[in-house]
């Protein structure tokens, strides 16, 4: 606990996060993200700027009866009254007051140059705008926070005035003044010095709002907290204008796990990975695999030497137990793997490869060597767990699962003037004792082959009907060779509940695709228990 009572974790994903290029949230998206943020246990959710656009006004209207928040309070964001008006008469201030949130965060200028150039008013009038608007909202029963825009730049330009803005807001009844690094140009020691000074000189309760233009938003936020800030603002997954805001997940994980501050309700940090990814589904922004704490690579180990130490104690190569943020340790198999990597990956996939016996040791060595040879030919197993599992089965059980024997396949692409090119594939195979000769059509050769292969196997194994090819990636491996190059194909197949990735390699892109398709169907049938 601090001098100012409980610490505030304040999320601005729905306002500043939505200012990210390419991010466009519907009201339903905003409601869904608010519910997720509440599950994470943040104290405040800034829902948007009611009155600035119909969507944000609608969000607050619907939130009042559609959201059942257990931990968070909603905050409405907006500006102080315009210059030369009365707060009580300003329709934008009225929209904040009447949003139903009960909490208003006012953005105000604290940089003298901005007052004169952007607001085109006097420094005195800007102070009056802050004073009047905060007082009016307080009199109307609102909890008020102030976002001091461009505070750090303003402090450099005119310290006395920047501090005066904070004092004015505080004396008028603002509970917190959040110092904003609006242009995101600060470094941690600079932030720390300024926050120390503000806390000592003014006695106001300080919050912090950092943008990530120097790549230091999280570090700057932590520096501010260590210097006395007791209210942190940020966005889940670091969304936000330009390079984003401080990633609130990283901030709270660091506060809880590194600085020993209980800033979320007990136990909720363990849901951070699930929630960060669920929000990414709604925003439709692919989650960053290297995101600290919650990224899929945050606890993924590739180097053989790491794996050999992890086998003894995972903490030797991890800064924390991933369970603390709801993430998992993963072992990656590649040409950088050693025997320990294979042993641990095998365990992860449910195979006990016993390195303690001579046979087990020999088996693990064989698998390791095979992986290295195949990777040198262009395969990649770290991205294709399913192909690795088939390889493992082949080595452990003496043969890989086999549901069909392919006699031959061929594919042709037909192009007629004025018509789109169409591909046709013929696959001949035996499955469950029957010979099938099946053709398939598609808008490309791989699509046609996939159709034909699935139609043929599907007659013997109806489970195949569930499978769908959901992603297809091609990479040319030795670019110097142009069209003669080796090609690697990665295919992701889904059964509607889960998905798996397989790899194929060949001098011919169709041949490489065929290998990945066959692996994908074989793995899927095994997973179905066939
Ligand atoms: C740092 C930040 O990210 S703050 C959040 C910024 N977010 C947004 O801007 C998104 C929502 N914004 C909007 O929808 C619109 O900009 C609105 C509705 C707020 C205003 O729209 P408009 O009235 O068309 O004006 P415009 O967008 O050009 O904004 C400039 C006006 O706001 C005034 N203004 C700017 N900052 C402030 C402030 N902190 N307090 C009061 N007035 C302000 C300017 O003086 C100018 O007023 P003028 O038109 O009387 O000269
Ligand atoms: C208020 C705000 O978003 C900023 O100053 O960056």
mmCIF file with all atom_site columns, N, CA and C and ligand atoms in Angstrom, residues 15-16 19 77 107 147-150 180-182 209 211 245, ligand 2:
data_model
loop_
_atom_site.group_PDB
_atom_site.id
_atom_site.type_symbol
_atom_site.label_atom_id
_atom_site.label_alt_id
_atom_site.label_comp_id
_atom_site.label_asym_id
_atom_site.label_entity_id
_atom_site.label_seq_id
_atom_site.pdbx_PDB_ins_code
_atom_site.Cartn_x
_atom_site.Cartn_y
_atom_site.Cartn_z
_atom_site.occupancy
_atom_site.B_iso_or_equiv
_atom_site.pdbx_formal_charge
_atom_site.auth_seq_id
_atom_site.auth_comp_id
_atom_site.auth_asym_id
_atom_site.auth_atom_id
_atom_site.pdbx_PDB_model_num
ATOM   1  N N  . UNK A 1 15  ? -9.606  3.252  -25.607 1.00 0.00 ? 15  UNK A N  1
ATOM   2  C CA . UNK A 1 15  ? -9.476  4.644  -26.052 1.00 0.00 ? 15  UNK A CA 1
ATOM   3  C C  . UNK A 1 15  ? -8.132  4.837  -26.750 1.00 0.00 ? 15  UNK A C  1
ATOM   4  N N  . UNK A 1 16  ? -7.031  4.841  -26.018 1.00 0.00 ? 16  UNK A N  1
ATOM   5  C CA . UNK A 1 16  ? -5.739  5.090  -26.667 1.00 0.00 ? 16  UNK A CA 1
ATOM   6  C C  . UNK A 1 16  ? -5.331  3.882  -27.511 1.00 0.00 ? 16  UNK A C  1
ATOM   7  N N  . UNK A 1 19  ? -6.589  3.977  -30.882 1.00 0.00 ? 19  UNK A N  1
ATOM   8  C CA . UNK A 1 19  ? -5.943  4.962  -31.759 1.00 0.00 ? 19  UNK A CA 1
ATOM   9  C C  . UNK A 1 19  ? -4.824  4.313  -32.588 1.00 0.00 ? 19  UNK A C  1
ATOM   10 N N  . UNK A 1 77  ? -13.347 9.319  -21.089 1.00 0.00 ? 77  UNK A N  1
ATOM   11 C CA . UNK A 1 77  ? -12.216 10.199 -21.400 1.00 0.00 ? 77  UNK A CA 1
ATOM   12 C C  . UNK A 1 77  ? -12.704 11.380 -22.234 1.00 0.00 ? 77  UNK A C  1
ATOM   13 N N  . UNK A 1 107 ? -8.289  15.204 -20.390 1.00 0.00 ? 107 UNK A N  1
ATOM   14 C CA . UNK A 1 107 ? -6.981  15.503 -20.950 1.00 0.00 ? 107 UNK A CA 1
ATOM   15 C C  . UNK A 1 107 ? -6.827  17.021 -20.972 1.00 0.00 ? 107 UNK A C  1
ATOM   16 N N  . UNK A 1 147 ? -5.271  13.745 -17.219 1.00 0.00 ? 147 UNK A N  1
ATOM   17 C CA . UNK A 1 147 ? -4.122  13.336 -18.039 1.00 0.00 ? 147 UNK A CA 1
ATOM   18 C C  . UNK A 1 147 ? -3.402  14.614 -18.464 1.00 0.00 ? 147 UNK A C  1
ATOM   19 N N  . UNK A 1 148 ? -2.213  14.854 -17.912 1.00 0.00 ? 148 UNK A N  1
ATOM   20 C CA . UNK A 1 148 ? -1.448  16.059 -18.270 1.00 0.00 ? 148 UNK A CA 1
ATOM   21 C C  . UNK A 1 148 ? -0.656  15.747 -19.541 1.00 0.00 ? 148 UNK A C  1
ATOM   22 N N  . UNK A 1 149 ? -1.225  16.208 -20.656 1.00 0.00 ? 149 UNK A N  1
ATOM   23 C CA . UNK A 1 149 ? -0.674  15.871 -21.976 1.00 0.00 ? 149 UNK A CA 1
ATOM   24 C C  . UNK A 1 149 ? 0.698   16.531 -22.158 1.00 0.00 ? 149 UNK A C  1
ATOM   25 N N  . UNK A 1 150 ? 1.624   15.848 -22.830 1.00 0.00 ? 150 UNK A N  1
ATOM   26 C CA . UNK A 1 150 ? 2.968   16.377 -23.106 1.00 0.00 ? 150 UNK A CA 1
ATOM   27 C C  . UNK A 1 150 ? 3.648   16.884 -21.832 1.00 0.00 ? 150 UNK A C  1
ATOM   28 N N  . UNK A 1 180 ? 1.806   12.467 -18.767 1.00 0.00 ? 180 UNK A N  1
ATOM   29 C CA . UNK A 1 180 ? 1.794   11.761 -20.051 1.00 0.00 ? 180 UNK A CA 1
ATOM   30 C C  . UNK A 1 180 ? 3.063   12.041 -20.832 1.00 0.00 ? 180 UNK A C  1
ATOM   31 N N  . UNK A 1 181 ? 3.715   10.961 -21.281 1.00 0.00 ? 181 UNK A N  1
ATOM   32 C CA . UNK A 1 181 ? 4.782   11.111 -22.269 1.00 0.00 ? 181 UNK A CA 1
ATOM   33 C C  . UNK A 1 181 ? 4.099   10.921 -23.621 1.00 0.00 ? 181 UNK A C  1
ATOM   34 N N  . UNK A 1 182 ? 3.406   11.976 -24.041 1.00 0.00 ? 182 UNK A N  1
ATOM   35 C CA . UNK A 1 182 ? 2.526   11.894 -25.209 1.00 0.00 ? 182 UNK A CA 1
ATOM   36 C C  . UNK A 1 182 ? 3.295   11.564 -26.484 1.00 0.00 ? 182 UNK A C  1
ATOM   37 N N  . UNK A 1 209 ? 1.547   7.707  -17.861 1.00 0.00 ? 209 UNK A N  1
ATOM   38 C CA . UNK A 1 209 ? 0.964   7.281  -19.138 1.00 0.00 ? 209 UNK A CA 1
ATOM   39 C C  . UNK A 1 209 ? 2.064   7.416  -20.181 1.00 0.00 ? 209 UNK A C  1
ATOM   40 N N  . UNK A 1 211 ? 4.009   6.426  -23.903 1.00 0.00 ? 211 UNK A N  1
ATOM   41 C CA . UNK A 1 211 ? 4.024   5.863  -25.259 1.00 0.00 ? 211 UNK A CA 1
ATOM   42 C C  . UNK A 1 211 ? 5.402   5.273  -25.535 1.00 0.00 ? 211 UNK A C  1
ATOM   43 N N  . UNK A 1 245 ? 1.250   2.066  -26.641 1.00 0.00 ? 245 UNK A N  1
ATOM   44 C CA . UNK A 1 245 ? 1.354   2.488  -25.239 1.00 0.00 ? 245 UNK A CA 1
ATOM   45 C C  . UNK A 1 245 ? 2.132   1.423  -24.470 1.00 0.00 ? 245 UNK A C  1
HETATM 46 C C1 . LIG B 2 .   ? -3.662  11.511 -22.952 1.00 0.00 ? 2   LIG B C1 1
HETATM 47 C C2 . LIG B 2 .   ? -2.845  10.755 -23.873 1.00 0.00 ? 2   LIG B C2 1
HETATM 48 O O1 . LIG B 2 .   ? -3.282  9.789  -24.435 1.00 0.00 ? 2   LIG B O1 1
HETATM 49 C C3 . LIG B 2 .   ? -1.471  11.160 -24.070 1.00 0.00 ? 2   LIG B C3 1
HETATM 50 O O2 . LIG B 2 .   ? -1.093  12.246 -23.663 1.00 0.00 ? 2   LIG B O2 1
HETATM 51 O O3 . LIG B 2 .   ? -0.731  10.383 -24.680 1.00 0.00 ? 2   LIG B O3 1
#
